[in-house]
Amino acid sequence: AGEISDVISAPVLANNVTVLNKAVAGAISLNPQQQANADCCTDDGVGANDAIVLLKFLVSLVKTLPSAD
């Protein structure tokens, strides 16, 4: 529990967003694979934009990850 899936693929669960937000806030650390999977948008690194893109993916506003949206 509390880990971003080794592979972000369907189904991506809402708890992935929670874990991603905790990582962005510095409350938890991600291993290198989790870090790569958490990079959901095409900007540099993992940040708040990745959580937004992941939420959009969960509600089908974004169709693929990573996304340029």
mmCIF file of N, CA, C and O in Angstrom:
data_model
loop_
_atom_site.group_PDB
_atom_site.id
_atom_site.type_symbol
_atom_site.label_atom_id
_atom_site.label_comp_id
_atom_site.label_asym_id
_atom_site.label_seq_id
_atom_site.Cartn_x
_atom_site.Cartn_y
_atom_site.Cartn_z
ATOM 1 N N ALA A 1 0.843 -1.188 0.000
ATOM 2 C CA ALA A 1 0.000 0.000 0.000
ATOM 3 C C ALA A 1 0.876 1.234 0.000
ATOM 4 O O ALA A 1 1.986 1.217 0.490
ATOM 5 N N GLY A 2 0.351 2.333 -0.543
ATOM 6 C CA GLY A 2 1.086 3.575 -0.532
ATOM 7 C C GLY A 2 2.173 3.675 -1.571
ATOM 8 O O GLY A 2 3.098 4.452 -1.413
ATOM 9 N N GLU A 3 2.108 2.867 -2.619
ATOM 10 C CA GLU A 3 3.123 2.924 -3.668
ATOM 11 C C GLU A 3 2.462 3.165 -5.014
ATOM 12 O O GLU A 3 1.381 2.654 -5.283
ATOM 13 N N ILE A 4 3.131 3.941 -5.839
ATOM 14 C CA ILE A 4 2.668 4.086 -7.209
ATOM 15 C C ILE A 4 2.986 2.785 -7.914
ATOM 16 O O ILE A 4 4.043 2.211 -7.741
ATOM 17 N N SER A 5 2.070 2.299 -8.692
ATOM 18 C CA SER A 5 2.248 1.026 -9.386
ATOM 19 C C SER A 5 3.563 1.004 -10.143
ATOM 20 O O SER A 5 4.046 2.022 -10.612
ATOM 21 N N ASP A 6 4.147 -0.195 -10.259
ATOM 22 C CA ASP A 6 5.381 -0.331 -11.026
ATOM 23 C C ASP A 6 5.166 0.084 -12.475
ATOM 24 O O ASP A 6 6.059 0.577 -13.130
ATOM 25 N N VAL A 7 3.991 -0.128 -12.989
ATOM 26 C CA VAL A 7 3.653 0.293 -14.349
ATOM 27 C C VAL A 7 2.343 1.047 -14.267
ATOM 28 O O VAL A 7 1.362 0.527 -13.768
ATOM 29 N N ILE A 8 2.333 2.300 -14.747
ATOM 30 C CA ILE A 8 1.081 3.043 -14.769
ATOM 31 C C ILE A 8 0.344 2.596 -16.022
ATOM 32 O O ILE A 8 0.742 2.889 -17.135
ATOM 33 N N SER A 9 -0.682 1.814 -15.817
ATOM 34 C CA SER A 9 -1.526 1.323 -16.898
ATOM 35 C C SER A 9 -2.900 1.089 -16.307
ATOM 36 O O SER A 9 -3.086 1.169 -15.107
ATOM 37 N N ALA A 10 -3.849 0.801 -17.163
ATOM 38 C CA ALA A 10 -5.204 0.574 -16.668
ATOM 39 C C ALA A 10 -5.229 -0.654 -15.779
ATOM 40 O O ALA A 10 -4.612 -1.647 -16.124
ATOM 41 N N PRO A 11 -5.861 -0.669 -14.651
ATOM 42 C CA PRO A 11 -6.497 0.533 -14.104
ATOM 43 C C PRO A 11 -5.535 1.348 -13.248
ATOM 44 O O PRO A 11 -4.805 0.782 -12.443
ATOM 45 N N VAL A 12 -5.492 2.639 -13.492
ATOM 46 C CA VAL A 12 -4.792 3.564 -12.599
ATOM 47 C C VAL A 12 -5.814 3.937 -11.538
ATOM 48 O O VAL A 12 -6.934 4.309 -11.849
ATOM 49 N N LEU A 13 -5.442 3.820 -10.310
ATOM 50 C CA LEU A 13 -6.384 4.039 -9.227
ATOM 51 C C LEU A 13 -6.212 5.415 -8.603
ATOM 52 O O LEU A 13 -5.145 6.022 -8.684
ATOM 53 N N ALA A 14 -7.257 5.887 -7.957
ATOM 54 C CA ALA A 14 -7.228 7.198 -7.319
ATOM 55 C C ALA A 14 -6.144 7.274 -6.251
ATOM 56 O O ALA A 14 -5.581 8.343 -6.026
ATOM 57 N N ASN A 15 -5.816 6.151 -5.614
ATOM 58 C CA ASN A 15 -4.781 6.211 -4.586
ATOM 59 C C ASN A 15 -3.419 6.559 -5.185
ATOM 60 O O ASN A 15 -2.543 7.050 -4.493
ATOM 61 N N ASN A 16 -3.228 6.322 -6.508
ATOM 62 C CA ASN A 16 -2.001 6.760 -7.159
ATOM 63 C C ASN A 16 -1.854 8.274 -7.081
ATOM 64 O O ASN A 16 -0.746 8.786 -6.915
ATOM 65 N N VAL A 17 -2.962 8.997 -7.186
ATOM 66 C CA VAL A 17 -2.934 10.457 -7.094
ATOM 67 C C VAL A 17 -2.546 10.878 -5.680
ATOM 68 O O VAL A 17 -1.738 11.791 -5.491
ATOM 69 N N THR A 18 -3.081 10.204 -4.692
ATOM 70 C CA THR A 18 -2.757 10.516 -3.297
ATOM 71 C C THR A 18 -1.268 10.319 -3.032
ATOM 72 O O THR A 18 -0.607 11.180 -2.436
ATOM 73 N N VAL A 19 -0.743 9.195 -3.485
ATOM 74 C CA VAL A 19 0.674 8.912 -3.285
ATOM 75 C C VAL A 19 1.525 9.926 -4.040
ATOM 76 O O VAL A 19 2.516 10.443 -3.513
ATOM 77 N N LEU A 20 1.131 10.256 -5.258
ATOM 78 C CA LEU A 20 1.866 11.247 -6.047
ATOM 79 C C LEU A 20 1.875 12.596 -5.347
ATOM 80 O O LEU A 20 2.922 13.252 -5.253
ATOM 81 N N ASN A 21 0.737 13.017 -4.801
ATOM 82 C CA ASN A 21 0.686 14.291 -4.069
ATOM 83 C C ASN A 21 1.575 14.264 -2.837
ATOM 84 O O ASN A 21 2.227 15.261 -2.516
ATOM 85 N N LYS A 22 1.622 13.142 -2.134
ATOM 86 C CA LYS A 22 2.505 13.022 -0.969
ATOM 87 C C LYS A 22 3.968 13.142 -1.392
ATOM 88 O O LYS A 22 4.767 13.775 -0.701
ATOM 89 N N ALA A 23 4.310 12.546 -2.521
ATOM 90 C CA ALA A 23 5.686 12.632 -3.018
ATOM 91 C C ALA A 23 6.033 14.062 -3.405
ATOM 92 O O ALA A 23 7.117 14.556 -3.085
ATOM 93 N N VAL A 24 5.121 14.742 -4.071
ATOM 94 C CA VAL A 24 5.349 16.136 -4.470
ATOM 95 C C VAL A 24 5.533 17.016 -3.235
ATOM 96 O O VAL A 24 6.373 17.922 -3.225
ATOM 97 N N ALA A 25 4.783 16.724 -2.167
ATOM 98 C CA ALA A 25 4.884 17.502 -0.922
ATOM 99 C C ALA A 25 6.114 17.138 -0.099
ATOM 100 O O ALA A 25 6.411 17.803 0.889
ATOM 101 N N GLY A 26 6.816 16.074 -0.497
ATOM 102 C CA GLY A 26 8.006 15.671 0.228
ATOM 103 C C GLY A 26 7.731 14.781 1.429
ATOM 104 O O GLY A 26 8.624 14.522 2.229
ATOM 105 N N ALA A 27 6.496 14.302 1.560
ATOM 106 C CA ALA A 27 6.137 13.457 2.695
ATOM 107 C C ALA A 27 6.627 12.023 2.542
ATOM 108 O O ALA A 27 6.816 11.333 3.537
ATOM 109 N N ILE A 28 6.807 11.586 1.299
ATOM 110 C CA ILE A 28 7.335 10.253 1.023
ATOM 111 C C ILE A 28 8.345 10.353 -0.104
ATOM 112 O O ILE A 28 8.364 11.337 -0.846
ATOM 113 N N SER A 29 9.172 9.327 -0.214
ATOM 114 C CA SER A 29 10.149 9.260 -1.308
ATOM 115 C C SER A 29 9.729 8.168 -2.279
ATOM 116 O O SER A 29 9.147 7.159 -1.880
ATOM 117 N N LEU A 30 10.041 8.380 -3.531
ATOM 118 C CA LEU A 30 9.765 7.385 -4.561
ATOM 119 C C LEU A 30 11.065 6.750 -5.014
ATOM 120 O O LEU A 30 12.084 7.435 -5.112
ATOM 121 N N ASN A 31 11.012 5.451 -5.297
ATOM 122 C CA ASN A 31 12.195 4.810 -5.859
ATOM 123 C C ASN A 31 12.302 5.228 -7.329
ATOM 124 O O ASN A 31 11.376 5.860 -7.868
ATOM 125 N N PRO A 32 13.417 4.929 -7.994
ATOM 126 C CA PRO A 32 13.587 5.390 -9.381
ATOM 127 C C PRO A 32 12.473 4.944 -10.331
ATOM 128 O O PRO A 32 12.040 5.722 -11.184
ATOM 129 N N GLN A 33 11.978 3.714 -10.198
ATOM 130 C CA GLN A 33 10.892 3.248 -11.075
ATOM 131 C C GLN A 33 9.605 4.010 -10.801
ATOM 132 O O GLN A 33 8.908 4.418 -11.718
ATOM 133 N N GLN A 34 9.293 4.221 -9.530
ATOM 134 C CA GLN A 34 8.106 4.994 -9.177
ATOM 135 C C GLN A 34 8.222 6.429 -9.664
ATOM 136 O O GLN A 34 7.244 7.020 -10.119
ATOM 137 N N GLN A 35 9.412 6.989 -9.564
ATOM 138 C CA GLN A 35 9.660 8.351 -10.039
ATOM 139 C C GLN A 35 9.366 8.444 -11.538
ATOM 140 O O GLN A 35 8.705 9.374 -11.987
ATOM 141 N N ALA A 36 9.850 7.479 -12.297
ATOM 142 C CA ALA A 36 9.610 7.470 -13.744
ATOM 143 C C ALA A 36 8.126 7.317 -14.043
ATOM 144 O O ALA A 36 7.589 8.005 -14.919
ATOM 145 N N ASN A 37 7.446 6.452 -13.310
ATOM 146 C CA ASN A 37 6.016 6.233 -13.540
ATOM 147 C C ASN A 37 5.179 7.438 -13.125
ATOM 148 O O ASN A 37 4.128 7.686 -13.704
ATOM 149 N N ALA A 38 5.636 8.164 -12.132
ATOM 150 C CA ALA A 38 4.890 9.321 -11.638
ATOM 151 C C ALA A 38 4.991 10.520 -12.565
ATOM 152 O O ALA A 38 4.196 11.449 -12.469
ATOM 153 N N ASP A 39 5.929 10.500 -13.486
ATOM 154 C CA ASP A 39 6.110 11.613 -14.428
ATOM 155 C C ASP A 39 5.064 11.490 -15.532
ATOM 156 O O ASP A 39 5.320 10.948 -16.599
ATOM 157 N N CYS A 40 3.865 11.981 -15.243
ATOM 158 C CA CYS A 40 2.701 11.783 -16.120
ATOM 159 C C CYS A 40 2.562 12.822 -17.216
ATOM 160 O O CYS A 40 1.717 12.675 -18.097
ATOM 161 N N CYS A 41 3.333 13.880 -17.155
ATOM 162 C CA CYS A 41 3.283 14.881 -18.215
ATOM 163 C C CYS A 41 4.701 15.119 -18.726
ATOM 164 O O CYS A 41 5.659 14.626 -18.168
ATOM 165 N N THR A 42 4.805 15.861 -19.778
ATOM 166 C CA THR A 42 6.088 15.968 -20.479
ATOM 167 C C THR A 42 6.954 17.137 -20.020
ATOM 168 O O THR A 42 7.928 17.461 -20.687
ATOM 169 N N ASP A 43 6.622 17.730 -18.882
ATOM 170 C CA ASP A 43 7.515 18.758 -18.355
ATOM 171 C C ASP A 43 8.662 18.073 -17.619
ATOM 172 O O ASP A 43 8.760 16.856 -17.590
ATOM 173 N N ASP A 44 9.539 18.836 -17.030
ATOM 174 C CA ASP A 44 10.700 18.258 -16.350
ATOM 175 C C ASP A 44 10.337 17.740 -14.970
ATOM 176 O O ASP A 44 9.873 18.497 -14.114
ATOM 177 N N GLY A 45 10.562 16.449 -14.732
ATOM 178 C CA GLY A 45 10.428 15.872 -13.400
ATOM 179 C C GLY A 45 9.006 15.668 -12.940
ATOM 180 O O GLY A 45 8.050 15.802 -13.697
ATOM 181 N N VAL A 46 8.892 15.327 -11.664
ATOM 182 C CA VAL A 46 7.606 15.035 -11.046
ATOM 183 C C VAL A 46 7.175 16.232 -10.211
ATOM 184 O O VAL A 46 7.951 16.739 -9.393
ATOM 185 N N GLY A 47 5.953 16.684 -10.433
ATOM 186 C CA GLY A 47 5.439 17.829 -9.691
ATOM 187 C C GLY A 47 3.927 17.857 -9.706
ATOM 188 O O GLY A 47 3.264 16.884 -10.097
ATOM 189 N N ALA A 48 3.374 18.963 -9.301
ATOM 190 C CA ALA A 48 1.925 19.121 -9.196
ATOM 191 C C ALA A 48 1.223 18.894 -10.532
ATOM 192 O O ALA A 48 0.114 18.357 -10.576
ATOM 193 N N ASN A 49 1.866 19.294 -11.637
ATOM 194 C CA ASN A 49 1.248 19.087 -12.954
ATOM 195 C C ASN A 49 1.015 17.615 -13.238
ATOM 196 O O ASN A 49 0.045 17.254 -13.910
ATOM 197 N N ASP A 50 1.888 16.750 -12.738
ATOM 198 C CA ASP A 50 1.711 15.313 -12.945
ATOM 199 C C ASP A 50 0.456 14.808 -12.241
ATOM 200 O O ASP A 50 -0.270 13.973 -12.787
ATOM 201 N N ALA A 51 0.177 15.309 -11.061
ATOM 202 C CA ALA A 51 -1.037 14.912 -10.344
ATOM 203 C C ALA A 51 -2.277 15.368 -11.100
ATOM 204 O O ALA A 51 -3.265 14.629 -11.186
ATOM 205 N N ILE A 52 -2.227 16.559 -11.674
ATOM 206 C CA ILE A 52 -3.362 17.066 -12.456
ATOM 207 C C ILE A 52 -3.586 16.187 -13.680
ATOM 208 O O ILE A 52 -4.721 15.807 -13.981
ATOM 209 N N VAL A 53 -2.516 15.855 -14.383
ATOM 210 C CA VAL A 53 -2.641 14.996 -15.560
ATOM 211 C C VAL A 53 -3.178 13.627 -15.170
ATOM 212 O O VAL A 53 -4.034 13.057 -15.859
ATOM 213 N N LEU A 54 -2.706 13.078 -14.057
ATOM 214 C CA LEU A 54 -3.183 11.775 -13.611
ATOM 215 C C LEU A 54 -4.680 11.825 -13.280
ATOM 216 O O LEU A 54 -5.429 10.910 -13.630
ATOM 217 N N LEU A 55 -5.122 12.900 -12.634
ATOM 218 C CA LEU A 55 -6.559 13.060 -12.377
ATOM 219 C C LEU A 55 -7.346 13.143 -13.681
ATOM 220 O O LEU A 55 -8.417 12.534 -13.807
ATOM 221 N N LYS A 56 -6.833 13.888 -14.650
ATOM 222 C CA LYS A 56 -7.498 13.977 -15.948
ATOM 223 C C LYS A 56 -7.569 12.610 -16.621
ATOM 224 O O LYS A 56 -8.575 12.282 -17.260
ATOM 225 N N PHE A 57 -6.525 11.808 -16.464
ATOM 226 C CA PHE A 57 -6.518 10.462 -17.019
ATOM 227 C C PHE A 57 -7.611 9.603 -16.368
ATOM 228 O O PHE A 57 -8.312 8.856 -17.047
ATOM 229 N N LEU A 58 -7.764 9.753 -15.056
ATOM 230 C CA LEU A 58 -8.772 8.963 -14.339
ATOM 231 C C LEU A 58 -10.193 9.272 -14.785
ATOM 232 O O LEU A 58 -11.061 8.406 -14.716
ATOM 233 N N VAL A 59 -10.437 10.496 -15.236
ATOM 234 C CA VAL A 59 -11.782 10.874 -15.700
ATOM 235 C C VAL A 59 -11.854 10.950 -17.222
ATOM 236 O O VAL A 59 -12.777 11.541 -17.777
ATOM 237 N N SER A 60 -10.886 10.359 -17.886
ATOM 238 C CA SER A 60 -10.861 10.207 -19.348
ATOM 239 C C SER A 60 -10.749 11.504 -20.123
ATOM 240 O O SER A 60 -11.146 11.571 -21.282
ATOM 241 N N LEU A 61 -10.204 12.562 -19.493
ATOM 242 C CA LEU A 61 -9.929 13.784 -20.238
ATOM 243 C C LEU A 61 -8.580 13.682 -20.942
ATOM 244 O O LEU A 61 -8.320 14.419 -21.891
ATOM 245 N N VAL A 62 -7.728 12.811 -20.457
ATOM 246 C CA VAL A 62 -6.448 12.495 -21.081
ATOM 247 C C VAL A 62 -6.500 11.009 -21.400
ATOM 248 O O VAL A 62 -6.923 10.198 -20.571
ATOM 249 N N LYS A 63 -6.099 10.642 -22.608
ATOM 250 C CA LYS A 63 -6.248 9.251 -23.055
ATOM 251 C C LYS A 63 -5.002 8.411 -22.841
ATOM 252 O O LYS A 63 -5.102 7.190 -22.704
ATOM 253 N N THR A 64 -3.818 9.017 -22.839
ATOM 254 C CA THR A 64 -2.574 8.260 -22.691
ATOM 255 C C THR A 64 -1.624 8.966 -21.730
ATOM 256 O O THR A 64 -1.699 10.182 -21.556
ATOM 257 N N LEU A 65 -0.756 8.186 -21.133
ATOM 258 C CA LEU A 65 0.294 8.713 -20.258
ATOM 259 C C LEU A 65 1.637 8.282 -20.804
ATOM 260 O O LEU A 65 1.761 7.150 -21.259
ATOM 261 N N PRO A 66 2.653 9.108 -20.755
ATOM 262 C CA PRO A 66 2.601 10.516 -20.346
ATOM 263 C C PRO A 66 1.861 11.362 -21.370
ATOM 264 O O PRO A 66 1.709 10.961 -22.522
ATOM 265 N N SER A 67 1.419 12.519 -20.930
ATOM 266 C CA SER A 67 0.615 13.395 -21.759
ATOM 267 C C SER A 67 1.234 14.780 -21.853
ATOM 268 O O SER A 67 1.865 15.244 -20.908
ATOM 269 N N ALA A 68 1.031 15.419 -22.976
ATOM 270 C CA ALA A 68 1.494 16.803 -23.163
ATOM 271 C C ALA A 68 0.468 17.804 -22.634
ATOM 272 O O ALA A 68 0.737 18.996 -22.603
ATOM 273 N N ASP A 69 -0.704 17.327 -22.199
ATOM 274 C CA ASP A 69 -1.763 18.218 -21.706
ATOM 275 C C ASP A 69 -1.448 18.783 -20.343
ATOM 276 O O ASP A 69 -0.954 18.144 -19.479
#
